[in-house]
XYZ file of C-alpha atoms in Angstrom:
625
model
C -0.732 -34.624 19.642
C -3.096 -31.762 20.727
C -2.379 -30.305 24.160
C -5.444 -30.905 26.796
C -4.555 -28.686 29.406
C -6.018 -25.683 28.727
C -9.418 -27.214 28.086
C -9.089 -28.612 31.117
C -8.546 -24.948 32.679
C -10.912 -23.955 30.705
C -13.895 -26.467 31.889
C -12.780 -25.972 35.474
C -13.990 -22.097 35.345
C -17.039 -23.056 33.132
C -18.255 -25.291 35.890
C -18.397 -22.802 38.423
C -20.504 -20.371 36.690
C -23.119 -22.654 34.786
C -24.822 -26.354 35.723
C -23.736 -29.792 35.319
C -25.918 -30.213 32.060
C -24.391 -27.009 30.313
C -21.215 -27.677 31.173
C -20.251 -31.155 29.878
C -22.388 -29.628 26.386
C -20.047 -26.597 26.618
C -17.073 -28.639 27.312
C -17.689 -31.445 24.492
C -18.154 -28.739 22.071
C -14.318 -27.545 23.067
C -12.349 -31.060 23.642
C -14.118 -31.316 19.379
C -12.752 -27.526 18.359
C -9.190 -28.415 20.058
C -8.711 -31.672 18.783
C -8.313 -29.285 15.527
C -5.603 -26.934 17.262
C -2.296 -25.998 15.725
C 0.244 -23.119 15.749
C 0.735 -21.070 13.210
C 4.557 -20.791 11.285
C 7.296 -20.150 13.476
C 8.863 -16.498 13.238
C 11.705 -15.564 14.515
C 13.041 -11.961 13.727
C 14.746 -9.158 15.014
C 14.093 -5.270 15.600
C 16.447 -2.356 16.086
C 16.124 0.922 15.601
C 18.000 1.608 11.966
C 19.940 4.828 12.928
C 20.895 5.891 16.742
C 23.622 8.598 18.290
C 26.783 7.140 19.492
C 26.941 6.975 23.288
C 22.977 6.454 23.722
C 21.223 3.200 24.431
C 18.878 1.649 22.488
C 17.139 -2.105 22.654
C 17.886 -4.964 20.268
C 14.766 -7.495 20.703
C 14.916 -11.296 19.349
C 11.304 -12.416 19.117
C 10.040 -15.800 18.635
C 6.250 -16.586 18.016
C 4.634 -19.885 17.488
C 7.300 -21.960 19.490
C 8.921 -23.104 22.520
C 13.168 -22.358 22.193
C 15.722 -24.913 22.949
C 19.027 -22.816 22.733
C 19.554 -19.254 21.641
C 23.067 -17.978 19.862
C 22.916 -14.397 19.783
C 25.391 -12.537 16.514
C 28.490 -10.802 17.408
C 28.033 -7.540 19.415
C 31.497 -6.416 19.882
C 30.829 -3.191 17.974
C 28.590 -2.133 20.708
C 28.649 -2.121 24.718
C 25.820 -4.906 25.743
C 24.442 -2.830 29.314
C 21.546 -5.619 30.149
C 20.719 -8.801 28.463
C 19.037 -10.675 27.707
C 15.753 -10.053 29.191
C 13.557 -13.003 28.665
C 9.312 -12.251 28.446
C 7.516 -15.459 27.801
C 3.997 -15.546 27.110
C 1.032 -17.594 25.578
C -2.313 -16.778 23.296
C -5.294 -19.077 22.759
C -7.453 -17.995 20.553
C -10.901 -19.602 18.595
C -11.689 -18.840 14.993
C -14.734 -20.774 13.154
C -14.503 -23.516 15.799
C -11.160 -23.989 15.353
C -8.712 -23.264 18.260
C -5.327 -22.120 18.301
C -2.158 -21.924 20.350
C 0.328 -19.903 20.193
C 3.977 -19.296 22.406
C 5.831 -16.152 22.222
C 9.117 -15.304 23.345
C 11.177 -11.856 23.260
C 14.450 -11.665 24.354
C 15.734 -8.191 24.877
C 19.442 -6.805 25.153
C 20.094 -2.997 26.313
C 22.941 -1.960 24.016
C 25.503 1.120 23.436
C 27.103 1.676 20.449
C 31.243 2.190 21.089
C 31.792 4.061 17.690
C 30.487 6.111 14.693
C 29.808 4.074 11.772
C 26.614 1.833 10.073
C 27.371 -1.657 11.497
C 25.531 -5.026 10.542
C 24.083 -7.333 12.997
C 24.146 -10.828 11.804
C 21.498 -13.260 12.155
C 20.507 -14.831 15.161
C 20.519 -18.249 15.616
C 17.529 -20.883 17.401
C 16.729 -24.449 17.704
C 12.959 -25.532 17.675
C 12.007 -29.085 17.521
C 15.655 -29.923 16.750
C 15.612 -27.547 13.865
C 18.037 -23.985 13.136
C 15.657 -20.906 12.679
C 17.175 -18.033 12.203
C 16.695 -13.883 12.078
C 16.739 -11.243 9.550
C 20.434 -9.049 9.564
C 20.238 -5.663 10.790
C 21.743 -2.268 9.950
C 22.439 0.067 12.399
C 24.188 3.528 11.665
C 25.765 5.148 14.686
C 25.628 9.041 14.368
C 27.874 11.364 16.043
C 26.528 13.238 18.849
C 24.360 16.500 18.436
C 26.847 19.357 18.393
C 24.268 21.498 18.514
C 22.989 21.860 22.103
C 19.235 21.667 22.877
C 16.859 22.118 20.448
C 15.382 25.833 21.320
C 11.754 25.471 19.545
C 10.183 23.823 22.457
C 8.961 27.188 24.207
C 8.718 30.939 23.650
C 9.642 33.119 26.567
C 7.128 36.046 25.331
C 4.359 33.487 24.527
C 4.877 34.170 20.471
C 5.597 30.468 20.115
C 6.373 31.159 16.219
C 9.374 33.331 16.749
C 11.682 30.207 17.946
C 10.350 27.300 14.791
C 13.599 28.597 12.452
C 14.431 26.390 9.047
C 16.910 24.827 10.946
C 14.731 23.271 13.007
C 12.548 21.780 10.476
C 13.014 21.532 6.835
C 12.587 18.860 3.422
C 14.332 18.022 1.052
C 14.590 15.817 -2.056
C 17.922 14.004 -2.587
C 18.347 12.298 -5.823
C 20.629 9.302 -6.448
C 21.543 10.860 -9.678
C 21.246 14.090 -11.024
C 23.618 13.424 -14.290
C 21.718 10.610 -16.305
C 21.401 9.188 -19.920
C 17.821 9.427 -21.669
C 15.322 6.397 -19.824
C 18.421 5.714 -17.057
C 16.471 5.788 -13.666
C 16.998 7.770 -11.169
C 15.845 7.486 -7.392
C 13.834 10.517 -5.956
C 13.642 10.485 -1.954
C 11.824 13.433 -0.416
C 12.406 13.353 3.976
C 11.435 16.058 7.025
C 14.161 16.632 9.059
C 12.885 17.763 12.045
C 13.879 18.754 15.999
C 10.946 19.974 16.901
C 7.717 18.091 18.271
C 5.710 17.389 14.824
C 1.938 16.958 15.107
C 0.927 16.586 11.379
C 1.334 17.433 7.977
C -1.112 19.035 5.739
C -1.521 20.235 1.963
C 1.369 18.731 0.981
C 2.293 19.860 -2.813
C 5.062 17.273 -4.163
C 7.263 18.633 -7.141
C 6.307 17.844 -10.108
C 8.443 15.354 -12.633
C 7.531 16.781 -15.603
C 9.648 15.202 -18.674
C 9.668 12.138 -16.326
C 7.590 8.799 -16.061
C 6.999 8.358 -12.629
C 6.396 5.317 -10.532
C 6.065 5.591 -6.603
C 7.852 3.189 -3.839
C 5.893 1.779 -1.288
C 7.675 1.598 1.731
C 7.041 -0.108 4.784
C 6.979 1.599 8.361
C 10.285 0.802 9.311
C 11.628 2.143 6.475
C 9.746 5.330 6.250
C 11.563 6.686 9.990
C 14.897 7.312 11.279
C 17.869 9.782 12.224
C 20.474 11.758 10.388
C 23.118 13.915 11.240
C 23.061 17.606 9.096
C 25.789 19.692 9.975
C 26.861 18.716 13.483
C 22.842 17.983 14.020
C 20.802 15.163 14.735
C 17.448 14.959 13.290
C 14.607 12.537 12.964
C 13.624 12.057 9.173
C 10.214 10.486 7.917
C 10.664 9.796 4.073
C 7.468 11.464 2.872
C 7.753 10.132 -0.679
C 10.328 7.625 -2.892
C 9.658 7.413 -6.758
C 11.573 6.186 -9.483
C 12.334 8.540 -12.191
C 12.435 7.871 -15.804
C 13.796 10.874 -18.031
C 11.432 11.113 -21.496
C 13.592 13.940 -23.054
C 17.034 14.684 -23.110
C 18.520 18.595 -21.986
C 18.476 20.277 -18.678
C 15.051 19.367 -16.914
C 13.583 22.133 -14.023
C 12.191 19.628 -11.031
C 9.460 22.543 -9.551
C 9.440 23.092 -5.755
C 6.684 22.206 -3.403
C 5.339 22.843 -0.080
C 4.081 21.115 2.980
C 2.136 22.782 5.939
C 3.349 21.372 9.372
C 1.713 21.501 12.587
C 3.925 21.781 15.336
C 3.524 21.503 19.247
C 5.446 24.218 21.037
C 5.599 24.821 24.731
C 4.656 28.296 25.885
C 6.150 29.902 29.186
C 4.417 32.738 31.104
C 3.782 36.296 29.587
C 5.766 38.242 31.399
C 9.377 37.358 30.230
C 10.614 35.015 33.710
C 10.534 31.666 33.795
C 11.438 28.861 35.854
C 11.648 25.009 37.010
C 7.422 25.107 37.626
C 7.033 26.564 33.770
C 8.192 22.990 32.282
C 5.593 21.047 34.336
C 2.604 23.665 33.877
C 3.799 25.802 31.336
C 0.672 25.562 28.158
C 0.637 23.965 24.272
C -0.175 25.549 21.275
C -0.577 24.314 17.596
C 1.666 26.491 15.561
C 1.156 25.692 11.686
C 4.223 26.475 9.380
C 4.693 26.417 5.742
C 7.944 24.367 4.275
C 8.899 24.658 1.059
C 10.759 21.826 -0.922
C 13.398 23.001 -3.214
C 13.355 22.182 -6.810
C 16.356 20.884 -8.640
C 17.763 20.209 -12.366
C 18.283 17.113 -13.525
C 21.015 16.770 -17.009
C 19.471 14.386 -19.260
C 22.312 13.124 -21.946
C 20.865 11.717 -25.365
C 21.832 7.927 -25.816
C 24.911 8.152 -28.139
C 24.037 7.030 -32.264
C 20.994 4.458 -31.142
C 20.923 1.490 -33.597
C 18.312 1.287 -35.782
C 16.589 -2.117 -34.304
C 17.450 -0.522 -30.852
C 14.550 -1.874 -28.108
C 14.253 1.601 -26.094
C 16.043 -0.292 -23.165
C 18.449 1.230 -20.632
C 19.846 -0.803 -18.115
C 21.185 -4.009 -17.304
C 19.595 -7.168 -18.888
C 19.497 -11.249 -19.724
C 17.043 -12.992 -22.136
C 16.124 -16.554 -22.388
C 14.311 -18.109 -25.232
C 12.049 -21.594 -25.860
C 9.846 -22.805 -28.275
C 7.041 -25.973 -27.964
C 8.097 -28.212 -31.075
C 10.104 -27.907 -33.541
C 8.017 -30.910 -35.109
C 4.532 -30.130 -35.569
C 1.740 -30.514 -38.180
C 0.061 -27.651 -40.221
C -3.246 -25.869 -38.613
C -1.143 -26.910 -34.797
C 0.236 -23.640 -33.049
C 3.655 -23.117 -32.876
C 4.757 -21.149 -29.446
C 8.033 -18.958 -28.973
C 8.397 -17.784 -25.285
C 10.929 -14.980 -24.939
C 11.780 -14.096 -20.970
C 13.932 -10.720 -20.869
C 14.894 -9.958 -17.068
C 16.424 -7.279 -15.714
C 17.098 -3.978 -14.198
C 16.401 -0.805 -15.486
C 13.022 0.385 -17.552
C 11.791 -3.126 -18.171
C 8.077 -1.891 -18.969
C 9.260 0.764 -21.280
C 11.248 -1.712 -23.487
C 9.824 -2.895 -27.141
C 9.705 -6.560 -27.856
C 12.245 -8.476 -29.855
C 11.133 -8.566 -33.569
C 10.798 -12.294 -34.685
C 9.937 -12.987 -38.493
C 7.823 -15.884 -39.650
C 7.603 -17.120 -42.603
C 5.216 -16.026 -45.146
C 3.170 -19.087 -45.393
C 2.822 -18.775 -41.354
C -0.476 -16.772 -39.750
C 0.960 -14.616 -37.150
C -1.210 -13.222 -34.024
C -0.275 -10.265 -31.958
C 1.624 -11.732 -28.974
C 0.778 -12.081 -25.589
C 2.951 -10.082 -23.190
C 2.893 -10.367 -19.308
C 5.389 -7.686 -17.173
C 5.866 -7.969 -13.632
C 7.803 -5.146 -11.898
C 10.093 -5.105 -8.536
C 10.255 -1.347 -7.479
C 12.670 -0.437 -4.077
C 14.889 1.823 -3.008
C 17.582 0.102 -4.558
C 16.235 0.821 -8.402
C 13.910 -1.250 -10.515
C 13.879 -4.836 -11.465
C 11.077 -7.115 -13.297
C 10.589 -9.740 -16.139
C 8.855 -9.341 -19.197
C 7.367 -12.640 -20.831
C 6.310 -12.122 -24.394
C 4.784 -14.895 -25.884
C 4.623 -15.332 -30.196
C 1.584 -17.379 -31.852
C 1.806 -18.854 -35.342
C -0.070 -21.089 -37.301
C 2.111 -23.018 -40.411
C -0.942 -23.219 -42.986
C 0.879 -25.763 -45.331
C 4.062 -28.357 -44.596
C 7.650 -28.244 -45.447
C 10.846 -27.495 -44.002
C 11.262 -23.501 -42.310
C 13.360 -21.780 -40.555
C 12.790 -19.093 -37.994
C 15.767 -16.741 -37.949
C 17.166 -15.364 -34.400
C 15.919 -12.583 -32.906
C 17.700 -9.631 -31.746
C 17.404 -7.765 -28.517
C 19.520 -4.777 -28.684
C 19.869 -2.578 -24.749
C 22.096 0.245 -23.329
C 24.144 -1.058 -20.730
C 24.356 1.517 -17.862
C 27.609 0.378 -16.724
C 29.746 -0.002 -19.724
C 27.986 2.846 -21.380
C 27.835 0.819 -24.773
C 24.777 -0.936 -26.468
C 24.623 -4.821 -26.578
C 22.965 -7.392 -28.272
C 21.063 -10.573 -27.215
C 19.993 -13.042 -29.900
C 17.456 -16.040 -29.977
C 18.357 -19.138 -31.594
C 17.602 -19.736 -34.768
C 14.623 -22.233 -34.930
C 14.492 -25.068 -38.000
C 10.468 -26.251 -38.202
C 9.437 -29.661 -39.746
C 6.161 -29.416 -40.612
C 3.705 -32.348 -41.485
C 0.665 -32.455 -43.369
C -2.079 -32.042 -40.725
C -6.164 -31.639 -41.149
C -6.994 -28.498 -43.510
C -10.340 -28.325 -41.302
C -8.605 -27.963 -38.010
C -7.273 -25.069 -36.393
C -5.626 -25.084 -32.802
C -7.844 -23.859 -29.882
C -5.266 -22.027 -28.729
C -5.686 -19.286 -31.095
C -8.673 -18.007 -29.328
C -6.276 -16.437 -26.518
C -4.171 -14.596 -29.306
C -6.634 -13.270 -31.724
C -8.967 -10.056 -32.134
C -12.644 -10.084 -34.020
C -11.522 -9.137 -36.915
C -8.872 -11.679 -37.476
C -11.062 -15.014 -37.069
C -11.141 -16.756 -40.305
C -12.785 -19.993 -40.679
C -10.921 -22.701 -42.867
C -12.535 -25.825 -44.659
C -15.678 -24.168 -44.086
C -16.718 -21.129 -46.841
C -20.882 -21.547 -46.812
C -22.312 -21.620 -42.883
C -25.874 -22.805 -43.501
C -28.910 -21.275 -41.509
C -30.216 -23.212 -38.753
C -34.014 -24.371 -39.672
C -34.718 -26.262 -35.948
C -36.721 -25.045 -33.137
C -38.616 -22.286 -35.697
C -41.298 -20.178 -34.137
C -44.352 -18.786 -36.488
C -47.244 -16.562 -35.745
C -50.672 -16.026 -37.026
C -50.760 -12.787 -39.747
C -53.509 -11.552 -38.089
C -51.962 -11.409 -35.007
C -52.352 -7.828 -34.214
C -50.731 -6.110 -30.998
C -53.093 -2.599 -31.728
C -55.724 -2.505 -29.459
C -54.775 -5.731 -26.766
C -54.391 -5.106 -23.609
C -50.789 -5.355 -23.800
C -50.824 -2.328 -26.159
C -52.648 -0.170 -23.211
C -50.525 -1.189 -20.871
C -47.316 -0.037 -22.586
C -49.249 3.361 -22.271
C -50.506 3.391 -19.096
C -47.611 1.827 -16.969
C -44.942 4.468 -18.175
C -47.616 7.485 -17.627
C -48.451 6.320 -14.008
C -44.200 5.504 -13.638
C -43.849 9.505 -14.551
C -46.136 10.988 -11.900
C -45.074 8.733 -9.191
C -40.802 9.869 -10.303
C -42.255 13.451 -10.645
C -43.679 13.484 -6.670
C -40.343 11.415 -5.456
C -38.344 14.331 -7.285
C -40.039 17.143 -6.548
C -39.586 15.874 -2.436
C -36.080 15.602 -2.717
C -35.114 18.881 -4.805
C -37.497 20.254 -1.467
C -35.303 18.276 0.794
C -31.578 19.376 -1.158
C -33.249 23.065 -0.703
C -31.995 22.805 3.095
C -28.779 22.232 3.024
C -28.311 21.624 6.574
C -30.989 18.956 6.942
C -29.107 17.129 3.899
C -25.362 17.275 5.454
C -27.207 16.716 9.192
C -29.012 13.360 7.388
C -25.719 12.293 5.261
C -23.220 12.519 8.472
C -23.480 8.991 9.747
C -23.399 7.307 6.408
C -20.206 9.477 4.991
C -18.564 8.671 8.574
C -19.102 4.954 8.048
C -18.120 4.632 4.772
C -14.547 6.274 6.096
C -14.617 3.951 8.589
C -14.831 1.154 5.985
C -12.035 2.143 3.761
C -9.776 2.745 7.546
C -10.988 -1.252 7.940
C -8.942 -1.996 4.629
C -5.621 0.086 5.387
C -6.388 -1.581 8.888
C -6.288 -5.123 7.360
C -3.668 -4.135 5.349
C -1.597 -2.655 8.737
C -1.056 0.471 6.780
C -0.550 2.555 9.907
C -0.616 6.210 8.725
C -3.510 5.988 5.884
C -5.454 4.169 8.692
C -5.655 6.911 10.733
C -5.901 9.401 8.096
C -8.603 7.896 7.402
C -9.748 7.438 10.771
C -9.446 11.127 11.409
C -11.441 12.146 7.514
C -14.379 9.987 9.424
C -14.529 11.787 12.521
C -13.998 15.659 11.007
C -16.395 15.126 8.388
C -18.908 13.869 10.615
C -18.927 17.109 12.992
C -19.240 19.121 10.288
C -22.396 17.588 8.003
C -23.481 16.884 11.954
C -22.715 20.017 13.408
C -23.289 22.112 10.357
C -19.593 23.479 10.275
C -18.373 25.357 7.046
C -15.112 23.041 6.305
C -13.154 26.822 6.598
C -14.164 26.874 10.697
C -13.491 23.491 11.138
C -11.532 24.161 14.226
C -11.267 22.242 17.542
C -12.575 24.845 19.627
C -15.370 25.435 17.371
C -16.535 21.886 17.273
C -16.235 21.656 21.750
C -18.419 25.102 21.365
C -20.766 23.373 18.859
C -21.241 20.076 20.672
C -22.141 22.164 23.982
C -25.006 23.696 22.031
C -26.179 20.456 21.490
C -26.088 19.260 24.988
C -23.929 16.926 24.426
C -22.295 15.464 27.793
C -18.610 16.881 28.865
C -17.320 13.090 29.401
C -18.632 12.481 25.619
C -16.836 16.084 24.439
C -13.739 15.387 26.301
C -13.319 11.817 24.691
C -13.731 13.506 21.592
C -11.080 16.280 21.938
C -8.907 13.544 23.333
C -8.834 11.271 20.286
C -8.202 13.617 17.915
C -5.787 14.796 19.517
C -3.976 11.477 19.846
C -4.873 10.517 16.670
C -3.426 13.441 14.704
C 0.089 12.510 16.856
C -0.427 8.947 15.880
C -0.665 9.015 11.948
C 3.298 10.903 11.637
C 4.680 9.163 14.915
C 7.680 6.806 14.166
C 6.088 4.175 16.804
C 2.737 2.968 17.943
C 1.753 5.399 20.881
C -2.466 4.716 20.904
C -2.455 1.469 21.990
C -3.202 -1.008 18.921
C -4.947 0.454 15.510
C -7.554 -2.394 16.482
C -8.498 -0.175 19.566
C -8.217 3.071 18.040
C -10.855 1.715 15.407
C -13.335 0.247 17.745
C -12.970 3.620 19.884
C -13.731 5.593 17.113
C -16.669 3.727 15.908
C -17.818 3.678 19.798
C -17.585 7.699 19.783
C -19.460 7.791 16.699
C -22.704 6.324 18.039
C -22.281 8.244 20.890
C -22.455 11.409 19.271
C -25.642 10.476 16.590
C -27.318 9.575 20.272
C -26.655 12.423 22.089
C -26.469 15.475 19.289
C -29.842 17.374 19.910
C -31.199 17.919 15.857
């Protein structure tokens, strides 16, 4: 049963602002849109932060959406101190799509904890009832770090106002860690490259990853919670962003050199007063600065050990694996298609490994099979299936057999070589239609290996013939002049266009001034995807692409001055209003912070968007050409 109220609400604030007649149309066209209300799936989950120092506090939040609670059991907490809690925010959302209205009720509860020890601890579900029903939460990991030995982190300020001198690489470095750096040939190994940083990071540019070379390579997409956190280096606490995961798998065996790479970072330093004193007023008025510094990522060697004498039917697999096998019939009739599905699941280099050989018989027509491979890469290592489906056609009857297939792998964890087998298949095949073939053998089969049975002579098709007149004649008709004409006038009118645009490409200038709106807005398309997609930091990369590239085809800035001063300067030139120049500065500013920052701190990417698209067509009105 739909609940009224709010369109009761709802018509009571309508009435006051429009007549009778309006309102009872406007309010009939709701009571039909809410008689089609519902609430979306219930979610219940929880959120921590996954790493925190021992002896801070930190929030653990249980939110509910799409449901009213009954009775709330919380896990066990008696590895941490519980300060507050809980703290219960209730809250509801209407909201109208294509006519169709929607309820929703949200509720967080909150608990203020501290942790009592060093460890990682696990937070087991919650527990709620809704409607008489359990729901429950995800588990959580939390890893208590000691406290920061270190003191306070010294790269905030520079007494002499040379900000650079205090940014040391102990402030701020990478690093790739490998799960393995001792591996047999094809055994995967997990590369994870982080920033460890104290400092107060702004952005990253030119980032040059190390190259695998010797290695397939296949990239981890992580999600935003997994891509931030806090470690502890030697007596130090640092915040990490995992800049890059991949899975690793070594082509060649030997010592393999991983090459170093770079990243440039933009940090935000404080700086104090010029003359060497400072005090208590410096930290409230003492001046930023952007300081850019260059961190390199160290290479590594990996030891690649050759698999040990490989069989000679070995399937190039390395890992740990299962294999299941079916067929359609075992009773069929000649010309029908006989199917063998073979399902090998697993973990290791599933999309690396060669099928399982099967041998049909002779008087069988055999069709390249059809092989489907779905893969499962995390941070724990690589898992997937790999569905191979065989096609063959029996062409006369009689009594086969199709022997067992082998499937031979490496097993990583014994360190020996094992064997899977297919059953052995016995076929009892019937006389069938010589004419007939099975329609399924269109989905298996290339040009060159359709053959047509029961039919040797195709005759030519003598309906519908068209004849013409032999003295039918297309010299000298008007079509004939035409043919001339049309492509001689077509040529002058493409020689004027082209000669006005290579005149127009001449200036430079006019063609970047011309192209600025359209390059920003097809940025600001591909930011809608990664926006859809609530992919955070390519959004505003993205985002940010739109808005530099615009001031400089707009502006007519080399990409090499692209600076923030220089674009302020530039948009003063062209009269462009202070309040439009300082929203500018502004956004970039908070939207350079925003694409590295561990947590939202822009308001919603659904604001930042519409903001950016709003400063957009302020600029194209108020830049003087």
């Amino acid at each position: 049963m739909p609940n009224y109220a709010f369109l009761i609400i709802f018509a009571s604030s309508l009435h006051k602002t429009i007549n009778m007649k309006r309102f009872f149309l406007y309010f009939a066209l709701l009571l039909l849109s809410g008689l089609n209300a519902f609430a979306d799936d219930i979610q219940f989950t929880a959120s921590a932060p996954n790493a925190v120092v021992n002896g801070r506090r930190f929030n653990l939040v249980f939110s509910l959406k799409n449901a009213q609670p009954e009775n709330l059991q919380i896990p066990d907490l008696s590895n941490f101190e519980v300060i507050m809690g809980p703290s219960v925010s209730q809250g509801s959302e209407f909201r109208i799509i294509n006519g169709t209205t929607t309820k929703s009720e949200n509720v967080s509860y909150t608990y203020i904890l501290q942790p009592k020890k060093e460890g990682t601890f696990t937070i087991s579900p919650a527990k709620i009832t809704v409607n008489g029903k359990t729901v429950m939460t995800n588990a959580l990991t939390i890893k208590v770090l000691p406290e920061d030995q270190a003191g306070n982190v010294a790269a905030n300020g520079s007494s002499n106002g040379d900000a650079t001198v205090s940014i040391s690489n102990d402030d701020i470095f990478v690093k790739t860690e490998f799960s393995k750096r001792k591996v047999f040939e094809q055994e995967h190994i997990i590369a994870t490259t982080k920033l460890y940083y104290r400092v107060n990071v702004r952005g990253l540019e030119d980032i040059k990853f190390p190259e695998y070379k010797g290695f397939t390579v296949q990239d981890i997409t992580l999600s935003e919670d997994k891509k931030y956190g806090m470690e502890n280096v030697n007596g130090k606490n640092y915040k990490t962003a995992t800049l890059k995961q991949s899975i690793l798998f070594p082509q060649r065996t030997g010592t393999l050199d991983i090459e170093s790479g770079k990243v440039n970072t933009i940090i935000q330093v404080q700086v104090g007063n010029q003359r060497g004193s400072r005090n208590i007023f410096d930290d409230f008025f003492g001046s930023y600065k952007d300081v850019r510094k260059i961190i390199s990522i160290p290479g590594a060697k990996i030891e690649v050990t050759p698999l040990p004498n490989k069989p000679a039917n070995f399937n190039n697999a390395v890992g740990t694996f299962q294999m299941q096998s079916s067929i359609n019939s075992e009773n069929v009739k000649a010309n029908e298609a006989i199917n063998i599905k073979i399902k090998i699941t697993g973990n290791g280099n599933v999309k690396y490994i060669k099928n399982p050989d099967i041998k049909f018989p002779n008087d069988f027509e055999v069709y390249e099979p059809k092989v489907d491979t779905k893969i499962n890469a995390t941070a724990s290592g690589v898992s997937g299936t790999k569905e191979i489906e065989y096609l063959a056609i029996p062409r006369f009857a009689g009594d086969f057999t199709i022997p067992a297939a082998q499937f031979i792998y490496f097993d990583t964890n014994t360190k020996q070589y094992k064997t899977l087998s297919t059953p052995e298949y016995h076929l009892k095949v019937e006389k069938g239609d010589a004419s007939s073939i099975s329609p399924q053998v269109v989905n298996y089969t290339n040009k060159e290996d359709v053959k047509f049975f029961g039919k040797d002579i195709r005759f030519i098709d003598t309906k519908n013939l068209k004849v013409k007149d032999k003295d039918d004649y297309i010299y000298g008709s008007t079509t004939f002049w035409l043919s001339y004409i049309i492509p001689l006038f077509l040529f002058f009118a493409l020689f004027v266009l082209y000669r006005k645009q290579a005149k127009e490409n001449a200036n430079i200038a006019l063609m970047k001034n011309k192209r600025a709106n359209k390059q920003a807005k097809k940025r600001l398309k591909t930011a809608e995807a990664h926006l859809k997609e609530d992919n955070k930091a390519a959004f505003y990369e993205e985002i940010l692409k739109a808005l530099w590239g615009y001031t400089s085809d707009k502006l007519n800035i080399p990409v090499a001055e692209l600076t923030k001063d220089n674009i302020e300067s530039e948009l003063a030139l062209h009269k462009v209003s202070q309040d439009t120049i300082n929203e500018f500065m502004q956004i970039l500013h908070t939207y350079e912070f925003a694409r590295f920052a561990p947590a939202e701190s822009v308001g919603t990417m659904d604001d930042s968007y519409e903001k950016a698209i709003e400063l957009i067509g302020k600029l194209e009105e108020e830049v003087r050409k």
